[in-house]
Short mmCIF file of N, CA, C and O in Angstrom, two decimals:
data_model
loop_
_atom_site.label_atom_id
_atom_site.label_comp_id
_atom_site.label_asym_id
_atom_site.label_seq_id
_atom_site.Cartn_x
_atom_site.Cartn_y
_atom_site.Cartn_z
N MET A 52 14.32 14.06 10.81
CA MET A 52 12.12 13.56 10.88
C MET A 52 12.16 13.83 11.37
O MET A 52 12.22 12.06 11.38
N HIS A 53 11.02 12.88 12.13
CA HIS A 53 9.68 11.45 12.67
C HIS A 53 8.76 10.88 11.80
O HIS A 53 8.44 11.75 11.34
N HIS A 54 8.83 10.05 11.77
CA HIS A 54 8.30 9.33 10.84
C HIS A 54 6.49 8.70 12.35
O HIS A 54 6.86 7.96 12.58
N GLY A 55 5.92 8.20 11.22
CA GLY A 55 4.95 7.29 12.48
C GLY A 55 4.25 6.14 11.61
O GLY A 55 4.28 5.99 10.22
N ILE A 56 3.60 4.98 11.54
CA ILE A 56 2.99 4.52 10.89
C ILE A 56 2.09 4.03 11.28
O ILE A 56 0.81 4.43 12.56
N TRP A 57 1.18 4.49 10.07
CA TRP A 57 -0.24 4.85 10.10
C TRP A 57 -0.89 2.81 9.97
O TRP A 57 -0.89 3.26 8.70
N TYR A 58 -1.24 2.36 10.60
CA TYR A 58 -2.21 0.97 11.04
C TYR A 58 -3.81 1.19 9.71
O TYR A 58 -4.57 1.69 11.42
N LYS A 59 -4.19 0.89 9.49
CA LYS A 59 -4.98 1.17 9.23
C LYS A 59 -5.84 0.10 9.11
O LYS A 59 -5.40 -1.03 8.87
N ALA A 60 -7.39 -0.08 9.35
CA ALA A 60 -7.84 -1.40 9.99
C ALA A 60 -8.42 -2.48 8.55
O ALA A 60 -8.86 -2.95 8.51
N SER A 61 -7.83 -1.78 7.37
CA SER A 61 -8.28 -2.38 6.31
C SER A 61 -7.00 -3.46 6.34
O SER A 61 -7.42 -4.26 4.97
N GLY A 62 -5.90 -3.09 7.16
CA GLY A 62 -4.97 -4.11 6.74
C GLY A 62 -4.04 -3.48 5.71
O GLY A 62 -2.73 -3.98 6.21
N LYS A 63 -4.57 -2.76 5.41
CA LYS A 63 -2.77 -1.73 5.03
C LYS A 63 -2.05 -0.29 5.23
O LYS A 63 -2.84 0.29 7.13
N VAL A 64 -1.27 -0.92 5.36
CA VAL A 64 0.26 -0.29 6.85
C VAL A 64 0.83 0.80 6.38
O VAL A 64 1.84 1.06 4.84
N VAL A 65 0.53 2.48 6.14
CA VAL A 65 1.71 3.45 6.14
C VAL A 65 2.30 4.82 6.48
O VAL A 65 1.79 4.00 7.43
N GLU A 66 3.88 4.71 5.82
CA GLU A 66 4.54 5.10 7.10
C GLU A 66 3.87 7.03 6.34
O GLU A 66 3.94 6.98 5.13
N VAL A 67 3.83 7.62 7.43
CA VAL A 67 3.28 8.73 7.54
C VAL A 67 4.15 10.17 8.45
O VAL A 67 5.34 8.97 9.62
N ALA A 68 4.01 11.27 8.29
CA ALA A 68 5.18 11.93 8.40
C ALA A 68 4.71 13.18 9.31
O ALA A 68 3.15 13.78 8.55
N PRO A 69 4.58 14.15 10.05
CA PRO A 69 4.05 14.80 10.94
C PRO A 69 4.21 16.08 9.37
O PRO A 69 5.38 16.49 9.03
N ALA A 70 3.09 17.32 9.16
CA ALA A 70 3.16 18.10 8.53
C ALA A 70 4.31 19.00 9.23
O ALA A 70 5.33 19.34 7.81
N ASN A 71 4.99 18.91 11.04
CA ASN A 71 5.95 20.52 10.54
C ASN A 71 7.30 19.44 10.56
O ASN A 71 8.55 20.62 10.99
N ARG A 72 7.32 18.17 10.52
CA ARG A 72 8.13 17.25 10.15
C ARG A 72 8.55 16.74 11.78
O ARG A 72 10.45 16.59 12.13
N ARG A 73 8.11 17.66 12.36
CA ARG A 73 8.43 17.33 14.27
C ARG A 73 7.31 16.52 14.64
O ARG A 73 7.82 15.69 15.92
N ASN A 74 6.12 16.76 15.46
CA ASN A 74 5.16 16.41 16.05
C ASN A 74 3.64 16.52 15.02
O ASN A 74 3.48 17.89 14.83
N PHE A 75 2.86 15.64 15.40
CA PHE A 75 2.24 15.36 15.25
C PHE A 75 1.22 16.68 15.30
O PHE A 75 1.08 16.66 17.04
N THR A 76 0.28 17.54 14.95
CA THR A 76 -1.31 17.68 16.27
C THR A 76 -1.57 17.99 16.13
O THR A 76 -1.96 16.09 15.68
N TYR A 77 -2.49 17.97 17.21
CA TYR A 77 -4.01 16.96 18.08
C TYR A 77 -4.66 16.66 16.50
O TYR A 77 -5.72 15.63 16.23
N GLU A 78 -4.83 17.60 15.67
CA GLU A 78 -6.06 17.83 14.71
C GLU A 78 -5.43 16.96 13.13
O GLU A 78 -6.53 16.00 13.40
N GLU A 79 -4.16 17.27 13.55
CA GLU A 79 -3.77 15.87 11.68
C GLU A 79 -3.77 13.89 12.11
O GLU A 79 -4.08 13.88 12.36
N LEU A 80 -3.57 13.34 13.85
CA LEU A 80 -4.32 12.98 14.47
C LEU A 80 -5.35 12.73 14.53
O LEU A 80 -5.73 11.16 14.52
N SER A 81 -6.70 13.39 15.18
CA SER A 81 -7.28 13.79 14.90
C SER A 81 -8.03 12.86 12.99
O SER A 81 -9.37 12.11 13.40
N ARG A 82 -7.68 12.70 12.32
CA ARG A 82 -7.67 13.20 10.40
C ARG A 82 -7.44 11.58 11.01
O ARG A 82 -7.89 11.03 10.24
N PHE A 83 -6.66 11.01 11.37
CA PHE A 83 -6.34 9.90 11.17
C PHE A 83 -7.29 8.88 11.58
O PHE A 83 -6.53 7.50 10.84
N VAL A 84 -7.04 9.39 12.88
CA VAL A 84 -7.48 7.85 13.08
C VAL A 84 -9.70 8.36 12.64
O VAL A 84 -10.93 7.51 13.70
N GLY A 85 -9.71 9.65 12.67
CA GLY A 85 -11.29 9.49 12.51
C GLY A 85 -12.06 10.01 13.50
O GLY A 85 -13.43 9.74 13.56
N GLY A 86 -11.51 11.00 14.31
CA GLY A 86 -11.82 11.34 15.42
C GLY A 86 -11.26 12.05 16.83
O GLY A 86 -10.24 11.89 17.02
N TYR A 87 -11.50 11.69 18.55
CA TYR A 87 -11.23 12.47 19.12
C TYR A 87 -10.00 10.79 19.14
O TYR A 87 -10.46 9.71 18.53
N ILE A 88 -8.92 11.50 20.64
CA ILE A 88 -7.89 10.96 20.45
C ILE A 88 -7.37 10.18 22.24
O ILE A 88 -7.42 11.04 22.74
N GLU A 89 -7.28 8.75 21.29
CA GLU A 89 -7.30 7.67 22.78
C GLU A 89 -5.22 7.54 22.23
O GLU A 89 -5.14 7.18 21.63
N THR A 90 -4.70 7.09 23.70
CA THR A 90 -3.20 7.30 23.76
C THR A 90 -2.72 6.04 24.13
O THR A 90 -3.79 6.20 25.75
N VAL A 91 -2.47 5.14 24.30
CA VAL A 91 -2.18 4.22 24.44
C VAL A 91 0.02 3.86 24.25
O VAL A 91 0.52 3.87 23.10
N GLN A 92 -0.20 4.32 25.25
CA GLN A 92 1.87 3.68 25.47
C GLN A 92 2.33 2.98 26.01
O GLN A 92 1.84 2.21 26.53
N LEU A 93 3.29 2.81 25.33
CA LEU A 93 3.97 1.08 24.59
C LEU A 93 5.25 1.68 25.69
O LEU A 93 6.18 2.48 25.14
N THR A 94 6.26 -0.04 25.29
CA THR A 94 7.85 0.77 25.65
C THR A 94 8.16 1.60 25.12
O THR A 94 8.94 2.27 24.93
N ARG A 95 8.44 1.18 22.74
CA ARG A 95 8.90 1.99 22.36
C ARG A 95 7.92 2.86 21.64
O ARG A 95 8.36 3.39 20.49
N GLY A 96 6.76 3.89 22.16
CA GLY A 96 6.08 5.10 21.47
C GLY A 96 4.89 5.18 22.10
O GLY A 96 4.05 4.35 22.49
N THR A 97 3.90 5.39 20.99
CA THR A 97 3.26 5.56 21.33
C THR A 97 1.37 5.94 20.22
O THR A 97 1.91 5.35 19.35
N MET A 98 1.19 4.86 20.34
CA MET A 98 -0.26 5.03 20.03
C MET A 98 -1.27 5.58 19.89
O MET A 98 -1.78 5.92 21.10
N TYR A 99 -2.54 5.56 18.85
CA TYR A 99 -3.46 6.75 18.77
C TYR A 99 -4.91 6.66 18.29
O TYR A 99 -4.28 5.62 17.25
N CYS A 100 -5.43 6.48 19.04
CA CYS A 100 -6.56 5.44 17.99
C CYS A 100 -7.21 6.60 18.65
O CYS A 100 -7.76 7.00 19.36
N ASN A 101 -8.96 6.35 17.87
CA ASN A 101 -10.04 6.74 17.82
C ASN A 101 -10.73 6.85 19.25
O ASN A 101 -11.07 4.84 19.82
N GLU A 102 -11.50 7.63 20.62
CA GLU A 102 -11.16 6.99 21.62
C GLU A 102 -13.25 6.88 21.67
O GLU A 102 -13.09 5.94 22.89
N GLU A 103 -13.87 6.85 20.47
CA GLU A 103 -14.37 6.53 20.53
C GLU A 103 -15.26 5.30 19.06
O GLU A 103 -16.41 5.13 19.39
N GLY A 104 -14.66 4.57 19.44
CA GLY A 104 -14.23 3.51 17.75
C GLY A 104 -15.60 2.36 18.27
O GLY A 104 -15.87 1.90 17.38
N LEU A 105 -15.21 1.86 19.28
CA LEU A 105 -15.97 0.75 19.66
C LEU A 105 -17.53 1.85 19.52
O LEU A 105 -18.41 0.56 18.88
N LEU A 106 -17.73 2.04 20.39
CA LEU A 106 -19.30 3.03 20.14
C LEU A 106 -19.70 3.43 19.08
O LEU A 106 -21.15 3.06 18.88
N HIS A 107 -18.51 3.23 17.78
CA HIS A 107 -19.04 3.88 16.68
C HIS A 107 -18.31 1.76 15.28
O HIS A 107 -19.21 2.75 14.69
N GLY A 108 -18.61 1.08 16.44
CA GLY A 108 -18.19 0.45 15.50
C GLY A 108 -17.25 -0.10 14.83
O GLY A 108 -17.94 -1.13 13.95
N LEU A 109 -16.28 0.44 15.78
CA LEU A 109 -15.23 0.41 14.09
C LEU A 109 -14.90 -1.30 13.96
O LEU A 109 -14.70 -1.19 15.33
N PRO A 110 -13.89 -1.10 12.76
CA PRO A 110 -14.14 -2.59 12.65
C PRO A 110 -12.12 -2.86 13.35
O PRO A 110 -12.09 -1.69 13.66
N TYR A 111 -12.07 -3.66 14.08
CA TYR A 111 -11.34 -4.58 14.04
C TYR A 111 -10.35 -4.44 13.65
O TYR A 111 -9.61 -4.49 12.65
N ASN A 112 -9.26 -3.99 14.71
CA ASN A 112 -7.10 -4.00 13.89
C ASN A 112 -6.72 -4.10 14.16
O ASN A 112 -6.10 -5.06 15.67
N ALA A 113 -6.37 -5.78 13.19
CA ALA A 113 -5.29 -6.75 14.11
C ALA A 113 -4.23 -6.87 14.13
O ALA A 113 -3.22 -7.04 14.32
N LYS A 114 -4.16 -5.54 12.41
CA LYS A 114 -2.24 -4.85 12.58
C LYS A 114 -1.43 -4.73 13.60
O LYS A 114 -1.33 -4.57 14.92
N ALA A 115 -3.10 -3.25 13.83
CA ALA A 115 -1.82 -2.66 15.60
C ALA A 115 -2.55 -2.79 16.27
O ALA A 115 -2.23 -3.22 17.78
N THR A 116 -2.98 -3.87 16.39
CA THR A 116 -3.37 -4.86 18.06
C THR A 116 -2.28 -6.17 18.54
O THR A 116 -1.66 -6.12 19.46
N ALA A 117 -1.90 -6.76 17.91
CA ALA A 117 -0.60 -6.82 17.11
C ALA A 117 0.35 -6.32 17.48
O ALA A 117 0.98 -7.17 18.69
N HIS A 118 0.69 -5.21 16.93
CA HIS A 118 1.56 -4.47 17.52
C HIS A 118 1.96 -4.29 18.75
O HIS A 118 2.67 -4.64 20.53
N ALA A 119 0.19 -3.96 19.40
CA ALA A 119 0.56 -3.61 21.08
C ALA A 119 0.14 -5.40 21.21
O ALA A 119 1.45 -4.71 22.70
N ASN A 120 0.00 -5.96 21.44
CA ASN A 120 -0.27 -6.99 22.48
C ASN A 120 1.65 -7.39 22.30
O ASN A 120 2.21 -8.19 23.10
N ALA A 121 2.37 -7.13 21.14
CA ALA A 121 3.46 -7.34 21.17
C ALA A 121 4.18 -7.23 22.38
O ALA A 121 5.54 -7.29 22.81
N ASP A 122 4.59 -5.98 22.76
CA ASP A 122 4.35 -4.54 23.68
C ASP A 122 5.33 -5.97 24.90
O ASP A 122 4.51 -5.64 25.76
N LYS A 123 6.19 -5.82 25.34
CA LYS A 123 6.61 -6.09 26.47
C LYS A 123 5.87 -5.62 27.64
O LYS A 123 5.44 -5.98 28.97
N TRP A 124 5.85 -3.83 27.85
CA TRP A 124 5.58 -2.93 29.03
C TRP A 124 3.57 -3.14 29.05
O TRP A 124 3.45 -3.77 29.83
N TRP A 125 2.81 -3.88 27.43
CA TRP A 125 1.65 -3.44 28.17
C TRP A 125 1.07 -5.10 28.48
O TRP A 125 1.21 -5.79 28.04
N HIS A 126 0.48 -5.06 29.25
CA HIS A 126 0.11 -5.95 30.70
C HIS A 126 -1.46 -6.22 29.80
O HIS A 126 -2.27 -5.31 29.82
N GLY A 127 -2.26 -7.69 29.48
CA GLY A 127 -3.24 -7.49 29.56
C GLY A 127 -3.54 -7.85 27.69
O GLY A 127 -3.34 -8.03 26.97
N GLN A 128 -4.97 -7.48 27.26
CA GLN A 128 -5.00 -7.89 25.49
C GLN A 128 -5.76 -6.65 25.05
O GLN A 128 -6.78 -6.36 25.67
N ALA A 129 -4.41 -5.99 24.25
CA ALA A 129 -5.74 -4.82 23.51
C ALA A 129 -6.45 -4.96 22.31
O ALA A 129 -6.56 -6.60 21.75
N HIS A 130 -7.24 -4.37 21.88
CA HIS A 130 -9.10 -4.59 20.93
C HIS A 130 -8.32 -3.21 20.21
O HIS A 130 -10.16 -2.66 21.29
N LEU A 131 -7.69 -3.47 19.89
CA LEU A 131 -7.78 -1.94 18.83
C LEU A 131 -9.16 -2.36 17.40
O LEU A 131 -8.78 -2.54 16.80
N VAL A 132 -9.30 -0.64 17.45
CA VAL A 132 -10.29 -1.05 16.24
C VAL A 132 -10.54 0.65 15.65
O VAL A 132 -9.52 1.33 15.90
N GLY A 133 -10.50 0.34 14.02
CA GLY A 133 -10.59 1.77 13.37
C GLY A 133 -9.64 1.77 13.18
O GLY A 133 -8.03 0.69 13.60
N ASP A 134 -8.51 3.23 12.68
CA ASP A 134 -7.40 3.33 11.81
C ASP A 134 -6.53 3.65 13.07
O ASP A 134 -6.73 4.55 14.25
N VAL A 135 -5.57 3.37 13.60
CA VAL A 135 -4.51 3.64 14.24
C VAL A 135 -3.22 4.09 13.90
O VAL A 135 -2.84 3.61 13.04
N ILE A 136 -2.60 5.43 14.61
CA ILE A 136 -1.05 5.60 14.31
C ILE A 136 0.00 4.75 15.88
O ILE A 136 -0.46 5.68 17.06
N PHE A 137 0.96 4.07 14.48
CA PHE A 137 1.72 4.60 15.56
C PHE A 137 3.43 5.11 15.64
O PHE A 137 3.75 4.83 14.63
N TYR A 138 3.59 6.05 17.25
CA TYR A 138 4.75 7.08 16.63
C TYR A 138 5.39 7.36 17.77
O TYR A 138 5.51 6.81 18.21
N THR A 139 6.98 7.23 17.06
CA THR A 139 7.84 6.98 17.73
C THR A 139 8.84 8.69 18.40
O THR A 139 9.78 8.52 18.86
N GLY A 140 8.22 9.27 18.35
CA GLY A 140 8.44 10.65 18.47
C GLY A 140 8.82 11.07 19.78
O GLY A 140 8.74 9.67 20.44
N ASN A 141 8.87 12.32 20.45
CA ASN A 141 8.91 12.10 21.77
C ASN A 141 7.59 12.55 22.73
O ASN A 141 7.11 13.01 23.33
N GLY A 142 6.39 12.20 21.97
CA GLY A 142 5.13 12.16 22.30
C GLY A 142 4.60 13.11 23.30
O GLY A 142 3.46 12.90 22.88
N LYS A 143 4.85 13.94 22.40
CA LYS A 143 4.45 15.79 22.99
C LYS A 143 3.56 15.72 21.08
O LYS A 143 4.09 16.40 20.60
N THR A 144 2.24 16.75 21.89
CA THR A 144 1.00 16.85 20.32
C THR A 144 1.21 18.31 20.44
O THR A 144 1.86 19.04 21.78
N LYS A 145 2.03 19.13 19.33
CA LYS A 145 1.28 20.90 19.29
C LYS A 145 -0.54 20.42 19.20
O LYS A 145 -0.94 20.02 18.68
N GLU A 146 -1.37 21.73 20.21
CA GLU A 146 -2.11 21.32 20.49
C GLU A 146 -2.76 22.16 18.74
O GLU A 146 -1.84 24.09 18.29
#
Protein backbone atom coordinates (compact mmCIF):
# COMPACT_ATOMS: atom_id res chain seq x y z
CA MET A 1 0.00 0.00 0.00
CA HIS A 2 1.24 3.51 -0.85
CA HIS A 3 1.14 6.30 1.70
CA GLY A 4 1.37 10.04 1.50
CA ILE A 5 2.37 12.72 3.96
CA TRP A 6 -0.17 15.48 4.55
CA TYR A 7 1.63 18.65 5.56
CA LYS A 8 -1.06 20.85 7.07
CA ALA A 9 -0.42 24.59 7.08
CA SER A 10 -1.01 24.50 10.85
CA GLY A 11 2.24 22.54 11.19
CA LYS A 12 0.60 19.18 11.82
CA VAL A 13 1.92 16.25 9.74
CA VAL A 14 -0.31 13.23 9.09
CA GLU A 15 0.33 10.00 7.18
CA VAL A 16 -2.52 9.32 4.73
CA ALA A 17 -3.36 6.58 2.24
CA PRO A 18 -5.41 6.54 -0.97
CA ALA A 19 -8.91 5.11 -0.57
CA ASN A 20 -8.17 2.44 -3.19
CA ARG A 21 -4.79 1.63 -1.53
CA ARG A 22 -2.90 2.29 -4.81
CA ASN A 23 -3.16 5.87 -6.09
CA PHE A 24 -4.86 9.03 -4.95
CA THR A 25 -7.68 10.24 -7.17
CA TYR A 26 -7.82 13.84 -8.31
CA GLU A 27 -10.84 14.32 -6.06
CA GLU A 28 -8.97 13.00 -3.00
CA LEU A 29 -6.01 15.28 -3.63
CA SER A 30 -8.34 18.22 -4.23
CA ARG A 31 -10.02 17.64 -0.87
CA PHE A 32 -6.66 17.45 0.93
CA VAL A 33 -5.41 20.74 -0.52
CA GLY A 34 -8.77 22.52 -0.61
CA GLY A 35 -9.05 23.27 -4.33
CA TYR A 36 -7.47 22.71 -7.72
CA ILE A 37 -4.18 20.84 -7.48
CA GLU A 38 -0.76 21.90 -8.69
CA THR A 39 2.12 19.43 -8.80
CA VAL A 40 5.68 20.05 -7.63
CA GLN A 41 7.88 17.23 -8.93
CA LEU A 42 10.72 16.32 -6.58
CA THR A 43 13.50 13.72 -6.82
CA ARG A 44 11.79 11.14 -4.63
CA GLY A 45 8.14 11.95 -5.10
CA THR A 46 5.58 14.59 -5.91
CA MET A 47 4.03 17.35 -3.84
CA TYR A 48 0.46 18.39 -4.51
CA CYS A 49 -0.66 21.82 -3.38
CA ASN A 50 -3.52 24.23 -3.99
CA GLU A 51 -3.01 25.86 -7.40
CA GLU A 52 -4.70 29.06 -6.24
CA GLY A 53 -3.26 29.08 -2.73
CA LEU A 54 -1.47 32.42 -3.06
CA LEU A 55 -4.51 34.03 -4.70
CA HIS A 56 -6.69 32.91 -1.79
CA GLY A 57 -4.18 34.07 0.82
CA LEU A 58 -3.61 30.59 2.28
CA PRO A 59 -1.10 30.50 5.13
CA TYR A 60 2.57 29.70 4.57
CA ASN A 61 3.40 26.01 5.03
CA ALA A 62 6.85 25.93 6.64
CA LYS A 63 7.24 22.14 6.85
CA ALA A 64 6.21 21.45 3.23
CA THR A 65 8.42 24.31 2.04
CA ALA A 66 11.41 22.94 3.98
CA HIS A 67 10.81 19.49 2.47
CA ALA A 68 10.73 20.89 -1.08
CA ASN A 69 13.75 23.15 -0.56
CA ALA A 70 15.82 20.25 0.87
CA ASP A 71 15.34 18.26 -2.34
CA LYS A 72 18.52 18.27 -4.43
CA TRP A 73 16.55 18.35 -7.71
CA TRP A 74 14.56 21.46 -6.81
CA HIS A 75 16.36 24.58 -8.05
CA GLY A 76 15.40 27.84 -6.42
CA GLN A 77 13.28 28.42 -3.37
CA ALA A 78 9.80 27.00 -2.93
CA HIS A 79 7.22 29.02 -1.01
CA LEU A 80 4.34 26.62 -0.44
CA VAL A 81 1.08 27.71 1.10
CA GLY A 82 -1.94 25.86 2.43
CA ASP A 83 -2.16 22.12 2.97
CA VAL A 84 0.22 19.99 0.88
CA ILE A 85 0.41 16.26 0.13
CA PHE A 86 3.75 14.55 -0.53
CA TYR A 87 3.38 11.23 -2.30
CA THR A 88 6.02 8.70 -3.37
CA GLY A 89 3.69 6.43 -5.37
CA ASN A 90 3.92 6.14 -9.13
CA GLY A 91 2.75 9.73 -9.56
CA LYS A 92 -0.37 8.77 -11.47
CA THR A 93 -3.76 9.90 -10.28
CA LYS A 94 -7.04 8.37 -11.32
CA GLU A 95 -9.46 10.87 -12.80
